[in-house]
Short mmCIF file of C-alpha atoms and ligand atoms in Angstrom, two decimals:
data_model
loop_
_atom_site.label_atom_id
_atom_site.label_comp_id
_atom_site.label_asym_id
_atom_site.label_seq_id
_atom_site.Cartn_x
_atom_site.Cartn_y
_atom_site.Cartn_z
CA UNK A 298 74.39 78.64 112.05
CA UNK A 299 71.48 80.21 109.95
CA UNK A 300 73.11 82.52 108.16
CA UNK A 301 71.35 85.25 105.17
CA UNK A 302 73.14 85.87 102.28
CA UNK A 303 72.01 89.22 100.88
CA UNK A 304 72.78 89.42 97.23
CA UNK A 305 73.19 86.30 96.93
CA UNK A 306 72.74 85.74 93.20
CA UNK A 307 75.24 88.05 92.27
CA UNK A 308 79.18 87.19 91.50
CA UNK A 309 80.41 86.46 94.89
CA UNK A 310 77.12 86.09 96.94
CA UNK A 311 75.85 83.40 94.91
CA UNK A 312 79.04 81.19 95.36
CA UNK A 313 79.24 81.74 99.32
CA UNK A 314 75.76 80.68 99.39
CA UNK A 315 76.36 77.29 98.24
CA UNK A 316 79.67 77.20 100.30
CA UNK A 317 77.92 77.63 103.99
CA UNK A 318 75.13 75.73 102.76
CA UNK A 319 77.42 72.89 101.96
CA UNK A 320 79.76 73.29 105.41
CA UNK A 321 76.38 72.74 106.95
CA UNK A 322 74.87 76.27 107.78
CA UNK A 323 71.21 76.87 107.13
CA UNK A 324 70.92 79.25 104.30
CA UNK A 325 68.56 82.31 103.37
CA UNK A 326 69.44 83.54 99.43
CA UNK A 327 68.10 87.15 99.51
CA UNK A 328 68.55 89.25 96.03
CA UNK A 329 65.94 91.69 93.92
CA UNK A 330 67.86 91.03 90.54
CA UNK A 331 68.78 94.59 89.69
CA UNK A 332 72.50 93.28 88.55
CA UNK A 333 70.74 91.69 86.06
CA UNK A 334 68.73 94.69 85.07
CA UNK A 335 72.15 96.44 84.79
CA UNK A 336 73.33 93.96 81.81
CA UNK A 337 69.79 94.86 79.99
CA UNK A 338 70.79 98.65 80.61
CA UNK A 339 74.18 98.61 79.38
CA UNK A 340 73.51 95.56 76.94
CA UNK A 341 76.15 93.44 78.16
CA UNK A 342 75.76 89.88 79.88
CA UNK A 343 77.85 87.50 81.93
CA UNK A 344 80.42 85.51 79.73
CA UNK A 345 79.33 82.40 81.56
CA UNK A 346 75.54 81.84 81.03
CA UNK A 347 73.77 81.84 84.53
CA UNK A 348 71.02 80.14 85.70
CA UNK A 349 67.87 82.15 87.32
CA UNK A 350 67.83 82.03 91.26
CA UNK A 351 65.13 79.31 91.35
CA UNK A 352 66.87 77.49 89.19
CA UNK A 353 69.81 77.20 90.74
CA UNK A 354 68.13 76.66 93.85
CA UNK A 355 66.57 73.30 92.72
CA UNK A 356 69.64 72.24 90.99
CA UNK A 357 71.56 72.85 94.56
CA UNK A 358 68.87 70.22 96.44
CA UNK A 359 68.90 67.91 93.60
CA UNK A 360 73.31 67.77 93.55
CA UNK A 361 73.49 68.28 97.27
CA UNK A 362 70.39 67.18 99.32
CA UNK A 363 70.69 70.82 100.90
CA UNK A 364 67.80 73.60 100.74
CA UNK A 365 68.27 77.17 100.31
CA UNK A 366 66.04 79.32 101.05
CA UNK A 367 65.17 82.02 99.00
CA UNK A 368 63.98 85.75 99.68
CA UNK A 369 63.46 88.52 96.47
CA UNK A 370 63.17 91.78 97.00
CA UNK A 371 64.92 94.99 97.64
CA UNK A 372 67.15 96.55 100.79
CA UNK A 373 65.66 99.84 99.97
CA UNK A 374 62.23 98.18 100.93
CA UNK A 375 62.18 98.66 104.71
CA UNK A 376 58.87 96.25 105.08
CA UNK A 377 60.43 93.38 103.11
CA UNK A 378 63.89 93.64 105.09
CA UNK A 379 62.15 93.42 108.52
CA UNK A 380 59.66 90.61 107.11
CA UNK A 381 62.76 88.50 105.82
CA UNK A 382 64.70 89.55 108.88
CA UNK A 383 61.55 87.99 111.46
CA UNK A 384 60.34 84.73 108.59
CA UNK A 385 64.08 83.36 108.52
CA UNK A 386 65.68 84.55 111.76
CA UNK A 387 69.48 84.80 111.16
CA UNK A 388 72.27 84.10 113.35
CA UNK A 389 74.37 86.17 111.13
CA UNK A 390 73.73 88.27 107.74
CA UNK A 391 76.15 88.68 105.15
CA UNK A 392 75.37 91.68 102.97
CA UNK A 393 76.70 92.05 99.37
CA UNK A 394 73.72 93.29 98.32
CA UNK A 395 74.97 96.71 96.65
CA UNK A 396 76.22 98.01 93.17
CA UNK A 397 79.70 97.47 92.87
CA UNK A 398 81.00 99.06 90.38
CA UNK A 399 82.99 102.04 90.60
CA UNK A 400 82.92 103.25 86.70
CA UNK A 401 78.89 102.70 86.76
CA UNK A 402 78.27 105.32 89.93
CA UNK A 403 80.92 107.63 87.94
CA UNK A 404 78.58 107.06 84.50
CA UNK A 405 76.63 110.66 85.80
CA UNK A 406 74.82 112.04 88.18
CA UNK A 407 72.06 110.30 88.23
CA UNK A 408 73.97 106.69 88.18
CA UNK A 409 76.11 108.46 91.47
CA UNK A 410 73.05 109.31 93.01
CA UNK A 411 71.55 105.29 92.52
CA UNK A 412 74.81 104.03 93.75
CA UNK A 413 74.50 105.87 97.23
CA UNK A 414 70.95 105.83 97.76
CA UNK A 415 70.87 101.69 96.62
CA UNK A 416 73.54 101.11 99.07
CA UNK A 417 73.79 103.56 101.77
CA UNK A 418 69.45 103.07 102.56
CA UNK A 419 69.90 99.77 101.91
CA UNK A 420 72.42 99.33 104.73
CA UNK A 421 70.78 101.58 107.10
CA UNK A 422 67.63 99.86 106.23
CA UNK A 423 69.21 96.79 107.54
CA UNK A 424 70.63 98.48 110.63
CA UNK A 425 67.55 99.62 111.97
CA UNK A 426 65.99 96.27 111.20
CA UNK A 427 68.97 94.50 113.42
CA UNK A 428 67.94 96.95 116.15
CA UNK A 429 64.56 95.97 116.26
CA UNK A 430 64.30 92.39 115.48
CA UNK A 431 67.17 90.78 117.23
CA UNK A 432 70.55 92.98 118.18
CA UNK A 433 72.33 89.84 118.58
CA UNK A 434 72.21 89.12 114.67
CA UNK A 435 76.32 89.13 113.29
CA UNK A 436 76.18 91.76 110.13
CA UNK A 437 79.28 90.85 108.59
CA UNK A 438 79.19 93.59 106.16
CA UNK A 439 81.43 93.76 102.21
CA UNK A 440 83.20 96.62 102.78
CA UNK A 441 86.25 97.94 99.85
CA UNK A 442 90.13 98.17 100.34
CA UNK A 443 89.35 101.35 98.12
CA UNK A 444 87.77 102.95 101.15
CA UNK A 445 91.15 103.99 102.33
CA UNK A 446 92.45 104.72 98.70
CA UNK A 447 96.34 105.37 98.44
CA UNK A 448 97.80 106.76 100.97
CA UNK A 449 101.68 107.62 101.35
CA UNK A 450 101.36 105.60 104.90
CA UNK A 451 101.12 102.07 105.33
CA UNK A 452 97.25 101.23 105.80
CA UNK A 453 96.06 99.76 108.95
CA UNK A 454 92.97 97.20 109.33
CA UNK A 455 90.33 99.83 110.22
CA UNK A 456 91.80 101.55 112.74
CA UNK A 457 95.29 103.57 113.90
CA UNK A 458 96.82 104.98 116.59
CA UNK A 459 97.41 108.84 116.63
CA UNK A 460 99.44 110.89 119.10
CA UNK A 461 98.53 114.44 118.06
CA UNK A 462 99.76 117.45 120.65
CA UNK A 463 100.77 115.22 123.21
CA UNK A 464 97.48 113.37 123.09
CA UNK A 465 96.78 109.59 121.63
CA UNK A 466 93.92 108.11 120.85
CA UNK A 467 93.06 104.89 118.07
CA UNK A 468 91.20 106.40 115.54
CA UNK A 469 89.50 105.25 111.82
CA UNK A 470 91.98 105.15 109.35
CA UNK A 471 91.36 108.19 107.27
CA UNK A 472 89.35 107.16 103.99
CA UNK A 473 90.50 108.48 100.77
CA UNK A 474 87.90 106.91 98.30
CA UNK A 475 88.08 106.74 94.65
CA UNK A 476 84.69 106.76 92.82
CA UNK A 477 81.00 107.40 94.19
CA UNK A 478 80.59 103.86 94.52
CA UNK A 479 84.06 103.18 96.85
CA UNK A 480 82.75 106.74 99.04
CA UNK A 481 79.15 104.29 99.67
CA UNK A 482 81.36 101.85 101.19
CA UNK A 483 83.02 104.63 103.36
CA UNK A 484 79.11 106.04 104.09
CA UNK A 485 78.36 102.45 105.03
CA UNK A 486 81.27 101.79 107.57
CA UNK A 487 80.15 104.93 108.93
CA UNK A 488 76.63 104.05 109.25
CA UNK A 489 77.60 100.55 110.73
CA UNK A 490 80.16 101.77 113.14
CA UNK A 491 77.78 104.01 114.65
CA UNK A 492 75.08 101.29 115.14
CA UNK A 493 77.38 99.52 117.19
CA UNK A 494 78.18 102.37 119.26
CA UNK A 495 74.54 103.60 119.98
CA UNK A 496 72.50 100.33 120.26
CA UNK A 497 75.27 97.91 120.70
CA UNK A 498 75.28 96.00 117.59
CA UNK A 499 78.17 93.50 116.53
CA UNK A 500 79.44 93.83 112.87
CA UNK A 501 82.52 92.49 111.21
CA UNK A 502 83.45 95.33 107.93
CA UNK A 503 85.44 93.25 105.34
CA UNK A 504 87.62 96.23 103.58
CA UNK A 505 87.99 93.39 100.39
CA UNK A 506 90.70 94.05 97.61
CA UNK A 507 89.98 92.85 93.75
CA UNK A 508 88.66 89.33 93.51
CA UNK A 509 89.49 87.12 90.41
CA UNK A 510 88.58 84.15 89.40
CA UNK A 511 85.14 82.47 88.55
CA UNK A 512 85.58 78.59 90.01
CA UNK A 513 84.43 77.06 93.29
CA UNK A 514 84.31 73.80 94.56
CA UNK A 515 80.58 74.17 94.78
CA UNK A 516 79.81 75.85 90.93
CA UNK A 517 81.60 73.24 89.07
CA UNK A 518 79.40 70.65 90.38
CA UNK A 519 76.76 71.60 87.42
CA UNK A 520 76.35 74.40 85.15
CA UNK A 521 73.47 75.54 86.83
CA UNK A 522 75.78 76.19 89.66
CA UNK A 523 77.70 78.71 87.73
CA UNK A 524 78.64 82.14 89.24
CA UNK A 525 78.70 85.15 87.27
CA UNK A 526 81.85 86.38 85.23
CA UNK A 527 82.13 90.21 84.29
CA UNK A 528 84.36 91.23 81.46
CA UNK A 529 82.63 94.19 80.31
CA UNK A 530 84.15 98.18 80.81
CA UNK A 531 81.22 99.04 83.40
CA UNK A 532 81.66 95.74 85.15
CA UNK A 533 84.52 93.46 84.10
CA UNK A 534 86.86 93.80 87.25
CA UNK A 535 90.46 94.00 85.57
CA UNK A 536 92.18 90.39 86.19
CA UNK A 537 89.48 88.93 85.00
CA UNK A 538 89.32 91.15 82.22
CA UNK A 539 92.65 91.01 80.94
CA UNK A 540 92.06 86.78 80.85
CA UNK A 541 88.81 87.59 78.75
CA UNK A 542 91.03 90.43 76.50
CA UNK A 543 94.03 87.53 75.77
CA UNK A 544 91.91 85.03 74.21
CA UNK A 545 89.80 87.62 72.32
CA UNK A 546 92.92 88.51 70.46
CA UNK A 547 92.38 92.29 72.33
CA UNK A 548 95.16 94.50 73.43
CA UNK A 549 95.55 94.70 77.41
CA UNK A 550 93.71 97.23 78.62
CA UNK A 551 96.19 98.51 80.84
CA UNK A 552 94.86 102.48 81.83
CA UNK A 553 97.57 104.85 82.26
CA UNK A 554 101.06 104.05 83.45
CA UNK A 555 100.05 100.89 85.10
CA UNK A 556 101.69 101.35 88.26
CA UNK A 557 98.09 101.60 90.43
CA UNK A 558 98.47 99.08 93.13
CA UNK A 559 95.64 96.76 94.88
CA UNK A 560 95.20 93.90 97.37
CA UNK A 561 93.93 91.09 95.35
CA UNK A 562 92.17 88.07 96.56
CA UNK A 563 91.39 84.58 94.81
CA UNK A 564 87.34 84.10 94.79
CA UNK A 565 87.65 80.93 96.84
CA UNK A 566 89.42 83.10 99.49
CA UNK A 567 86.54 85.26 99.88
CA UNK A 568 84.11 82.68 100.75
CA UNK A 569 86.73 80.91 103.20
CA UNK A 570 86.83 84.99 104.38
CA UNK A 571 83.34 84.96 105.11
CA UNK A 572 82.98 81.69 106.91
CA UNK A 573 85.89 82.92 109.30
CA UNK A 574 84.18 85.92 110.08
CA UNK A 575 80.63 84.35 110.34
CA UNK A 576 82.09 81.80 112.72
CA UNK A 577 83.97 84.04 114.87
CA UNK A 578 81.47 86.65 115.46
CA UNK A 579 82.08 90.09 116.87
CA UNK A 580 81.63 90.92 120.53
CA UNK A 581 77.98 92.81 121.37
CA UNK A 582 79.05 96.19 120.62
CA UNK A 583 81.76 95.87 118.35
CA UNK A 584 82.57 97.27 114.73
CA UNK A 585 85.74 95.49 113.81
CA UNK A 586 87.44 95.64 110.13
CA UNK A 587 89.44 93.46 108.33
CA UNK A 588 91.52 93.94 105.47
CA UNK A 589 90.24 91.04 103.25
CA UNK A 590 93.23 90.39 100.27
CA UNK A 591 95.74 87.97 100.42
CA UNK A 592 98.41 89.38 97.74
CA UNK A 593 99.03 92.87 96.10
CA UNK A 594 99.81 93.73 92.70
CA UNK A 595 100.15 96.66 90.39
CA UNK A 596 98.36 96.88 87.30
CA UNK A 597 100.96 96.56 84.75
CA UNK A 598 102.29 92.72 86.80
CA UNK A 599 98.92 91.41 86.20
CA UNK A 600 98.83 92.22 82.86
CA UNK A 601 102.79 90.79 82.16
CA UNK A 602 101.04 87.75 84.47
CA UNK A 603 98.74 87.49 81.38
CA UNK A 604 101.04 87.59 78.94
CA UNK A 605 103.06 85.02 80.34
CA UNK A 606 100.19 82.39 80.79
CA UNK A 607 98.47 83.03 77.58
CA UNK A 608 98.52 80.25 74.90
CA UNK A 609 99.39 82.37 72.10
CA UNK A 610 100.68 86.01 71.50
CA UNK A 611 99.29 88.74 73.51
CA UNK A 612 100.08 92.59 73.28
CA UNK A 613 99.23 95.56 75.88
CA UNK A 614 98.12 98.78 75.24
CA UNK A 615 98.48 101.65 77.33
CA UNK A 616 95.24 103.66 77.64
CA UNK A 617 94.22 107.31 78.30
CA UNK A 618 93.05 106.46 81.77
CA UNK A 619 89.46 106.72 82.10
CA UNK A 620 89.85 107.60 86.00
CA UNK A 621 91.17 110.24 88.18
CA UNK A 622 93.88 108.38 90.32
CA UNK A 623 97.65 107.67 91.12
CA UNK A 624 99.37 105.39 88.45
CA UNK A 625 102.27 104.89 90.35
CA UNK A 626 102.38 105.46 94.50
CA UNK A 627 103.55 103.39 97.62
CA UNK A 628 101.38 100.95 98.97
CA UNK A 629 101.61 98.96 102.10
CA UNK A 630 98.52 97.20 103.87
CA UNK A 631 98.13 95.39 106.30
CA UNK A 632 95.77 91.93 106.21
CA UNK A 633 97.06 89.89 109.16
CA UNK A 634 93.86 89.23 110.42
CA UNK A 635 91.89 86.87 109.19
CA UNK A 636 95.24 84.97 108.31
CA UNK A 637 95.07 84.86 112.48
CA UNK A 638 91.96 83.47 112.60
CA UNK A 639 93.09 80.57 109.91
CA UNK A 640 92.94 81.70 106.50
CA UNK A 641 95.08 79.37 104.03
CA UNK A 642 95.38 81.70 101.02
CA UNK A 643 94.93 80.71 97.67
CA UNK A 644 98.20 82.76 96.21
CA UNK A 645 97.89 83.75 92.35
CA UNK A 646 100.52 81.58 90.50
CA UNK A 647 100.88 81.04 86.77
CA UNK A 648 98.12 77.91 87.02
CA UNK A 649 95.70 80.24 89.06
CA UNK A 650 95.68 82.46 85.31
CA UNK A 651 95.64 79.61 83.10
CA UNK A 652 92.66 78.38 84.81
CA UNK A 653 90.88 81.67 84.65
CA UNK A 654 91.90 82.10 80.81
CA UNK A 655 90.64 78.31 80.38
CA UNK A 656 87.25 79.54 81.49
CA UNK A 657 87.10 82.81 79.46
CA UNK A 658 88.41 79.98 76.28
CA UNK A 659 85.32 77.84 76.77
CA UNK A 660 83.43 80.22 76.52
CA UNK A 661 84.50 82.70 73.39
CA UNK A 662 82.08 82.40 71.29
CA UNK A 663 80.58 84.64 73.96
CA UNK A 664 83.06 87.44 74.09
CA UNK A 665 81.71 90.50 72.85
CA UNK A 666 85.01 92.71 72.06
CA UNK A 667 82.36 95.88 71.65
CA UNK A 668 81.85 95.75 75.41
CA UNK A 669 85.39 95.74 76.51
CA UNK A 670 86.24 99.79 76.30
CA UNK A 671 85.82 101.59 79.08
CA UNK A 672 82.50 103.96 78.87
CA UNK A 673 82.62 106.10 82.08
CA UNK A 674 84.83 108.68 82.23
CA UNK A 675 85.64 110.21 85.73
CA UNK A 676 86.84 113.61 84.44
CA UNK A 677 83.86 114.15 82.26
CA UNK A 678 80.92 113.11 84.93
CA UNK A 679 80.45 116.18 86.60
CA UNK A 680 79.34 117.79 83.44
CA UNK A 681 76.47 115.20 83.20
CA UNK A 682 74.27 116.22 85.84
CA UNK A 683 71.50 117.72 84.24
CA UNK A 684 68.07 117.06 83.88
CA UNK A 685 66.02 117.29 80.91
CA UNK A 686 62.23 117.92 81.62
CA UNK A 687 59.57 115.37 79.39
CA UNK A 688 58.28 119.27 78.08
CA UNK A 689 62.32 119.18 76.65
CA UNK A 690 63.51 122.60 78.66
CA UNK A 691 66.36 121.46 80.61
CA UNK A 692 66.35 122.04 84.33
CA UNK A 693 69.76 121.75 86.86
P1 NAD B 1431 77.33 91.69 92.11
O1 NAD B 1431 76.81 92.94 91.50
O2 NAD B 1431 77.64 90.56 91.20
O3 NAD B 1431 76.30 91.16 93.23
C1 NAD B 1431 75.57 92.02 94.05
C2 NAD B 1431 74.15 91.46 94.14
O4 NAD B 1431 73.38 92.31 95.00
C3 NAD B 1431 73.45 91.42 92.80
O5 NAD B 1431 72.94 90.13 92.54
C4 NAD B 1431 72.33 92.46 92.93
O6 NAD B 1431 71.18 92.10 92.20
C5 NAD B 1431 72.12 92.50 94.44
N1 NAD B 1431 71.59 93.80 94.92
C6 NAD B 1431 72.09 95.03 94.68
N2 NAD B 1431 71.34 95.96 95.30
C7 NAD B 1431 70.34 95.30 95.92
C8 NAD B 1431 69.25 95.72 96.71
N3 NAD B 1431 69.00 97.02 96.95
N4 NAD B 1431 68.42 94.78 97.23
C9 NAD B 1431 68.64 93.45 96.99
N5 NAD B 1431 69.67 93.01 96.23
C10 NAD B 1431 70.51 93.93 95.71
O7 NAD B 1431 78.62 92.10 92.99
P2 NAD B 1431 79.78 91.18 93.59
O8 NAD B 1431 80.97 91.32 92.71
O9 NAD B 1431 79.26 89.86 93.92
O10 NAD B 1431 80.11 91.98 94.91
C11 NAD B 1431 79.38 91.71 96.10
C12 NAD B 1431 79.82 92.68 97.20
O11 NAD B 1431 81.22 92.54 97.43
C13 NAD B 1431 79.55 94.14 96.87
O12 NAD B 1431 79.08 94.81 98.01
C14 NAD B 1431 80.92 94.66 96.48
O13 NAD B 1431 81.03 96.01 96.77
C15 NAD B 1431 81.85 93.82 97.34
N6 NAD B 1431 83.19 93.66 96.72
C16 NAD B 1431 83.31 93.06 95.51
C17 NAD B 1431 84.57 92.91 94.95
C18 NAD B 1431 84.79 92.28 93.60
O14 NAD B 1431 85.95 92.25 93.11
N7 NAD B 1431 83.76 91.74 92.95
C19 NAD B 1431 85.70 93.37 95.65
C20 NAD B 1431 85.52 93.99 96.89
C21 NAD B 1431 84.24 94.13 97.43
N1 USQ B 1432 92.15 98.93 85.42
C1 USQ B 1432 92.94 98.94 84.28
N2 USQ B 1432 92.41 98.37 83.16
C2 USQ B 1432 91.18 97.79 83.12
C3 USQ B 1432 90.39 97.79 84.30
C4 USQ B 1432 90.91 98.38 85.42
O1 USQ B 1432 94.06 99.43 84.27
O2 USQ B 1432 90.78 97.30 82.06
C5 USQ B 1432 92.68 99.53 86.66
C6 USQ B 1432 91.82 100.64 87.24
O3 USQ B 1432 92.19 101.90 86.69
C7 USQ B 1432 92.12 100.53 88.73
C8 USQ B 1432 92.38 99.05 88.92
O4 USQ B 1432 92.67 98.50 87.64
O5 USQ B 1432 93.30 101.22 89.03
C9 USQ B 1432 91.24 98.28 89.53
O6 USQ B 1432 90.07 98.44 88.74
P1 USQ B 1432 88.90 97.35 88.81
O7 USQ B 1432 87.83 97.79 87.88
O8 USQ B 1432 89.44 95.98 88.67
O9 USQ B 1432 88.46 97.46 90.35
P2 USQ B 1432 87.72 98.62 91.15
O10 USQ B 1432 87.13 99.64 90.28
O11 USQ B 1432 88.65 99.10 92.21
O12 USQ B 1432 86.51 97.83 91.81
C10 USQ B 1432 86.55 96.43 92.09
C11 USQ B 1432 85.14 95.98 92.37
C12 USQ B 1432 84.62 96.73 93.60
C13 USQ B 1432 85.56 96.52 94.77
C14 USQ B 1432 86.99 96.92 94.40
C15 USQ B 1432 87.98 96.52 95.47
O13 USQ B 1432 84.31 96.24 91.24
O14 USQ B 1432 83.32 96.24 93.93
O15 USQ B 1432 85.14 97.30 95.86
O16 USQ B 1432 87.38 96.20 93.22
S1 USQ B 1432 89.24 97.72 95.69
O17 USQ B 1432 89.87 97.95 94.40
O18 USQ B 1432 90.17 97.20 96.67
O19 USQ B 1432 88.60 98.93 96.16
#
């Protein structure tokens, strides 16, 4: 299948590239850099050193005999997304081209206001393209479990029934987002599932849960291959972090009471994920969702996970959570559908940390501990929304 991967030389879209490239798809390796641009804003880097795009690129055909084909620019660049869309004509796309993190969009207003408008026009941008170009194209789209947030109801995959005065109907599962980056996602679905409806698009919404991990069969192969690994407060995803925090000698960063809950996914499971849905496309006219995690945990058992893997002696620290949300709450979800369609899940045992803590060891003398706090502050935000002219009066 020929099959675009849009930010594809981020964390996860660079390692799913080389994974349908390898189980023989033809694939298109579309990105405009900006993650990178974040690390120069917030002066923090990937602990594992990455390779530019073209780089990696040639490195790929040299190890693998395989071509991918490369595309820069930006979503938010309606010419560019229909010119990509017509040069490389895609069976399917498979869009992880947005800014994921949900302290960054919660930095202030103006980072909130980047967040939606990067990812909600860059989604609709796509949308319209689809419409135009070739309806037929699979959008298989990264959605977030966070969508739904924490309900006090088990959580459905995308949809649930509801009798209300005598009447039922299915229905999307109400969203209860977290940050201005999880609401995008919810803007997004939105956006997508309306597409379908009015012009008969088919899109698959993966609602994904925490990935961890760094490794892939394909990114080992050289270390130009490397993906991405985020550590930082902005960016450092928290399983990961904690493995990066144990071998710099840093308390656990554990916010609050530690009892948040999340679906949690191994990295390798979200490209096997991906192909599933990419192979199994949706029906012309449909907006299905799958719950995309394979295990979850609360905060505080992935730190004592930690502990218990870690070489040497590791404390954790209970911090002033940074974030407005429930530290301890029920949580039930279910994920039974791509397991249906064959998913073998990669389950996170005690040699699934050690591996991730062996990568975060090779690379120490990388660690910077001054990046690790967390910087955005969800309470505090709103109250940094204003606008300072270049004359130095300050407008609202
Ligand atoms: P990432 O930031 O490492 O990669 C995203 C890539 O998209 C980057 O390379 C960036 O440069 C590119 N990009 C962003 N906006 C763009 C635009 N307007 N035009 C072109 N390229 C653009 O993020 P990731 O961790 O690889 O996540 C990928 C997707 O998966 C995101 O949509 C994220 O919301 C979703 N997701 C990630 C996780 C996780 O734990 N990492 C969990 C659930 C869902
Ligand atoms: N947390 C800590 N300590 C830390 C970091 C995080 O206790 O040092 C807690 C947070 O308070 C939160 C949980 O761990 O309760 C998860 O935080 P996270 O930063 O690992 O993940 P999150 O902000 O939810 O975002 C990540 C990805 C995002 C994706 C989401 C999936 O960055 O792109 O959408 O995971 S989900 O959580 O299912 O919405």
């Amino acid at each position: 299948m020929r099959v675009l991967v849009l930010g594809a030389d981020g964390y996860l879209g660079w390692p799913t590239a080389l994974y349908l490239s390898h189980r023989g798809h033809d694939v298109g390796a579309l990105d405009n850099f900006v993650r990178r641009q974040y690390d120069y804003e917030l002066g923090t880097s990937s602990l594992v050193p990455i390779a530019h795009l073209q780089r990696r690129v040639k490195t790929w055909e040299e190890m693998s005999g395989l071509r991918v084909e490369p595309f820069i620019g930006d979503l938010n660049d309606a010419g560019f997304v229909y010119d990509t869309l017509r040069e490389f004509k895609p069976d399917a796309i498979v869009h992880f081209a947005e800014q994921r993190s949900a302290p960054y969009s919660m930095i202030d207003r103006s980072h909130a206001v980047y967040t939606q408008v990067n990812n909600v026009v860059g989604n609709l941008n796509l949308l319209f393209a689809i419409a135009e170009i070739d309806p037929s194209i699979h959008l298989v789209k990264l959605g977030t479990m966070g969508e739904y947030g924490t309900p006090n109801i088990d959580i459905e995959e995308g949809f649930i029934e509801i009798t209300h005065r005598g009447r039922t109907d299915v229905l999307p599962f109400p969203k209860q987002p977290g940050s201005y980056y999880h609401l995008s996602k919810v803007h997004d679905s939105h956006n997508i599932m309306f597409a379908c409806r009015i012009w008969g698009l088919r899109s698959t919404d993966l609602n994904q849960g925490i990935v961890y991990g760094q490794e892939t069969d394909e990114t080992v192969l050289h270390p130009d291959l490397a993906t991405r690994f985020d550590y930082d407060g902005v960016f450092g995803t928290v399983l990961n972090r904690f493995c990066v925090q144990a071998v710099a000698g840093h308390p656990l960063t554990v916010y609050g009471a530690g009892g948040q809950t999340r679906g949690m996914l191994n990295i390798r499971d979200t490209l096997a994920c991906v192909e599933l849905a990419v192979n199994n496309p949706a029906e012309e006219g449909e907006y299905r969702v799958f719950n995309q995690f394979t295990e979850s945990f609360s905060i505080q058992e992935l730190a004592d996970k930690v502990v218990d893997a870690a070489s040497g002696p590791v404390t954790i620290s209970n911090l002033d959570n940074p974030r407005v949300e429930k530290e301890q709450h029920y949580y039930r979800a279910a994920h039974t559908k791509l397991l249906d369609l064959g998913l073998v899940p990669h389950l996170l045992d005690r040699s699934t940390v050690s591996s991730i803590l062996a990568v975060a060891e090779r690379h120490r003398d990388r660690i910077d501990v001054n990046a690790i706090a967390p910087s955005a502050n969800w309470r505090t935000a709103g109250q940094k929304g204003r606008v300072r002219s270049e004359a130095g009066s300050s407008t609202s």
